[in-house]
Amino acid sequence: MPSASPPTRPALRARYEERRQGLIDAAAKLFAERGYEQTSIGDLSEATGLAAGGIYHYTSSKEDLLIAICDELLDPLLEQARAIAATDAPPERHLRELLRAWLLHIESHIPHMLVFGQERHTIEREPRWRAVRRKRKRFEEILDGVLARGEADGSMAFEDRGLALLALLGMVNYAPQWLRPGGRRSAEEIADVWCNLFVR
Amino acid sequence: MPSASPPTRPALRARYEERRQGLIDAAAKLFAERGYEQTSIGDLSEATGLAAGGIYHYTSSKEDLLIAICDELLDPLLEQARAIAATDAPPERHLRELLRAWLLHIESHIPHMLVFGQERHTIEREPRWRAVRRKRKRFEEILDGVLARGEADGSMAFEDRGLALLALLGMVNYAPQWLRPGGRRSAEEIADVWCNLFVR
Amino acid sequence: MPSASPPTRPALRARYEERRQGLIDAAAKLFAERGYEQTSIGDLSEATGLAAGGIYHYTSSKEDLLIAICDELLDPLLEQARAIAATDAPPERHLRELLRAWLLHIESHIPHMLVFGQERHTIEREPRWRAVRRKRKRFEEILDGVLARGEADGSMAFEDRGLALLALLGMVNYAPQWLRPGGRRSAEEIADVWCNLFVR
Amino acid sequence: MPSASPPTRPALRARYEERRQGLIDAAAKLFAERGYEQTSIGDLSEATGLAAGGIYHYTSSKEDLLIAICDELLDPLLEQARAIAATDAPPERHLRELLRAWLLHIESHIPHMLVFGQERHTIEREPRWRAVRRKRKRFEEILDGVLARGEADGSMAFEDRGLALLALLGMVNYAPQWLRPGGRRSAEEIADVWCNLFVR
DNA sequence: TATGAATGAGCCTTCATTCAT
DNA sequence: CATGAATGAAGGCTCATTCAT
């Protein structure tokens, strides 16, 4: 769903999408490294090899890139979460799968996650960001639903389920700051260890 | 240690410090709300009632304010952490006290924490920020020390202590995003609940 | 005399001229509505259905369109004025016919006239616009000649012929701002009423 | 009513207003010469001696300058027109006085008038320009009122009063294109000659 | 012919900071 | 101390134009 009119002819369309993707990735990387505001269109130009003006073929604005980054992060994650929660596996399994998918997704979207965390003030304040906020909320609800069912069937134990949810969100959202592919522990192992904090 | 030459006569000095403090607090609030870059000196001017030029009596630069915010956050926290860890109480008690102090401090410095989280890229990149990075690291080391001693004496149980530390850092660093004074749970209660995740 | 190499084969040529004409008309309309500078090639592209690049098949530049608009306005007008003044009718009749032709031409070229009036600064300043300025001047001379002959033979009365000429130019040049085909008065009626201001 | 917060202290205020006035005058001159769009803030900076950024102390935007130019043109004119029409002199005298004041005002505001004429498309299209449109309209109503009363008391004769009004508007609005202070005829003389076109 | 990609210059505006008063 | 004026460097974005396909 790019914003700067993509071509309609399929052949061109493919190349267009590919380049837009490259732009978004470059943006995610730079935004993560130096911050959204501190990254100039000139920086993006240098990183992509496109002249400054050319960037606007693939995005309608700098902020549009930021939204695209968040969408790329949230959309597949939300989809996976829904798929997992739709299974008729027991809640304990739901949680484990969810955490695994989540951490794997983060591991492959570290810059996206860093940007998403950094730009909280933008996401929170502007009306334009409502869709993003809603996706985030939806994901958290799915997660909470899993915890609730786990609590109900006794497979998980919480002193306070609300605090458990917030703890989980905190620890996972913090992961992009240290998690690296090929690190000492795989994303799945980490997921399991953390899952065990709440599963009997 | 303000940066824009404070007066030496004690009477004036007090007033000076008071106003500088007001400036830093206003900055923390605005930076948290809109982001550091998106907050202009003009915004600070409006918030403090000082004209743009006047602000520079109390700080040497905008970035200096950012550093001051981080110092105000980290210095007392580090001091408390040191004091707690210096006690000869058992590690379990250390952890509990540390978490309580930590969350209480956060509760009274929510904007500071939000800013500190948001400006990671600045803190991480610039040489000028080494002192801040070092304080953060020192705090984490103290925390890890407590966990290590708890693991050693068997009062705490970890599948993987490194992951436990990271989980702890994540959940607490995430707290400023939802924790509010007067909320359903006090900072101390939260500290206890979370502490119990790791204590036998 | 289009500027972007028209085809030589007559069949193609006709189509070419037709499309160029469509482009000029669209430009006149848009320039009149939003101003020359505020109209982008993109706007013209949208209005004509031609992609941005395609426009340059029919004009060598945006400014060339502006010149074409002025030429389309002035060339036929000048021709008619010459034809009328070449008649051996009495001056009074010359004036009446001239005014009628003039207002009729304006009525069918309202956007052209608006643009012509609006872009005075361009027309006046740039050397490239000399031809246009000369045509305008020639028309005014013809008009003044008619007034002079009318004054000479007593059929017209002026306190100050120069001021009468300027008054006439002013009222007619202002017409495109309110004159509309099918309005309360026809162009010819208006011409007659105004003519009578000067004719005994 | 400047738009970029003027100082409140009276001493500073005077200097501020003076400089803002200088800026507006420079803008009127440049806009008239090269057009509004073709005049850059850099041009204004050069003309005023103020650095580009400094201009924004005296205006909130380039468009604000355009509005100020129109206001400077219309406000005093409207005031004079009202004063004249409020007199209990006969309509014939009203018309004569009005034309004189009008042409004198134009003579001392030639660039303003040229800009006002040139930027018709802006004035007409944007909602922000409603106040300006209304002032223009009000002036025209006053003028038409005078003609109506002149027609009623027989001191003026029109084949078609509407067309007379439009003729008058046209000839006077065209004046800035040729009228120059110290020219062959004074503004008052011109006013009288034109007035006589309609007065018996 | 026609298209869409690409360029690069230029524009308006913002802003941290300095300084005379 | 405090103010408001002033600076000058960016910054995001637009746009006329060119060109390979």
Coordinates of N, CA, C and O (backbone and C1' of nucleotides) in Angstrom, one line a residue, chain A residues 7 19 51 53-54 57-58, chain E residues 3-9:
Chain A
P7 N 3.1 2.3 -10.2 CA 2.6 2.0 -11.5 C 1.6 0.9 -11.5 O 1.6 0.1 -10.6
R19 N 11.9 -1.6 -5.0 CA 12.7 -0.4 -4.6 C 12.1 0.3 -3.4 O 12.8 0.8 -2.6
A51 N 18.6 10.1 -5.9 CA 18.7 11.6 -5.6 C 17.6 11.9 -4.7 O 16.6 11.3 -4.6
G53 N 15.2 14.1 -4.7 CA 13.9 14.1 -5.2 C 13.3 12.8 -5.6 O 12.1 12.5 -5.5
G54 N 14.2 11.9 -6.0 CA 13.7 10.6 -6.4 C 13.1 9.8 -5.3 O 12.2 8.9 -5.6
H57 N 9.4 9.4 -5.3 CA 8.6 8.4 -6.1 C 8.1 7.3 -5.3 O 7.2 6.6 -5.7
Y58 N 8.8 7.0 -4.2 CA 8.5 5.8 -3.5 C 7.9 6.0 -2.2 O 7.5 5.1 -1.5
Chain E
dT3 P 1.1 8.7 -22.0 O5' 2.2 7.9 -21.3 C5' 2.2 6.5 -21.3 C4' 3.4 5.9 -20.5 C3' 3.5 6.6 -19.1 O3' 3.3 5.6 -18.2 C1' 5.6 6.5 -20.2
dG4 P 2.7 5.9 -16.8 O5' 4.1 5.7 -15.9 C5' 4.8 4.5 -16.1 C4' 6.2 4.7 -15.6 C3' 6.2 5.3 -14.2 O3' 7.4 4.8 -13.6 C1' 7.4 6.6 -15.7
dA5 P 7.6 4.8 -12.1 O5' 9.2 4.9 -12.1 C5' 9.9 4.1 -13.0 C4' 11.3 4.8 -13.2 C3' 11.9 5.2 -11.9 O3' 13.3 4.9 -11.9 C1' 11.8 7.1 -13.4
dA6 P 14.1 5.0 -10.6 O5' 14.8 6.4 -10.8 C5' 15.6 6.6 -12.0 C4' 16.0 8.0 -12.1 C3' 16.4 8.7 -10.8 O3' 17.8 8.9 -10.8 C1' 15.1 10.1 -12.1
dT7 P 18.6 9.6 -9.6 O5' 18.7 11.1 -10.2 C5' 19.0 11.3 -11.5 C4' 19.0 12.8 -11.8 C3' 19.6 13.7 -10.7 O3' 20.5 14.5 -11.3 C1' 17.4 14.4 -11.3
dG8 P 21.9 14.8 -10.6 O5' 21.7 16.4 -10.3 C5' 21.2 17.2 -11.3 C4' 20.6 18.5 -10.6 C3' 21.2 18.9 -9.3 O3' 21.2 20.3 -9.2 C1' 19.0 18.5 -8.9
dA9 P 22.4 21.1 -8.8 O5' 21.8 22.6 -9.2 C5' 20.9 22.7 -10.3 C4' 19.7 23.4 -9.8 C3' 19.9 24.5 -8.8 O3' 19.2 25.6 -9.2 C1' 18.2 23.0 -8.1

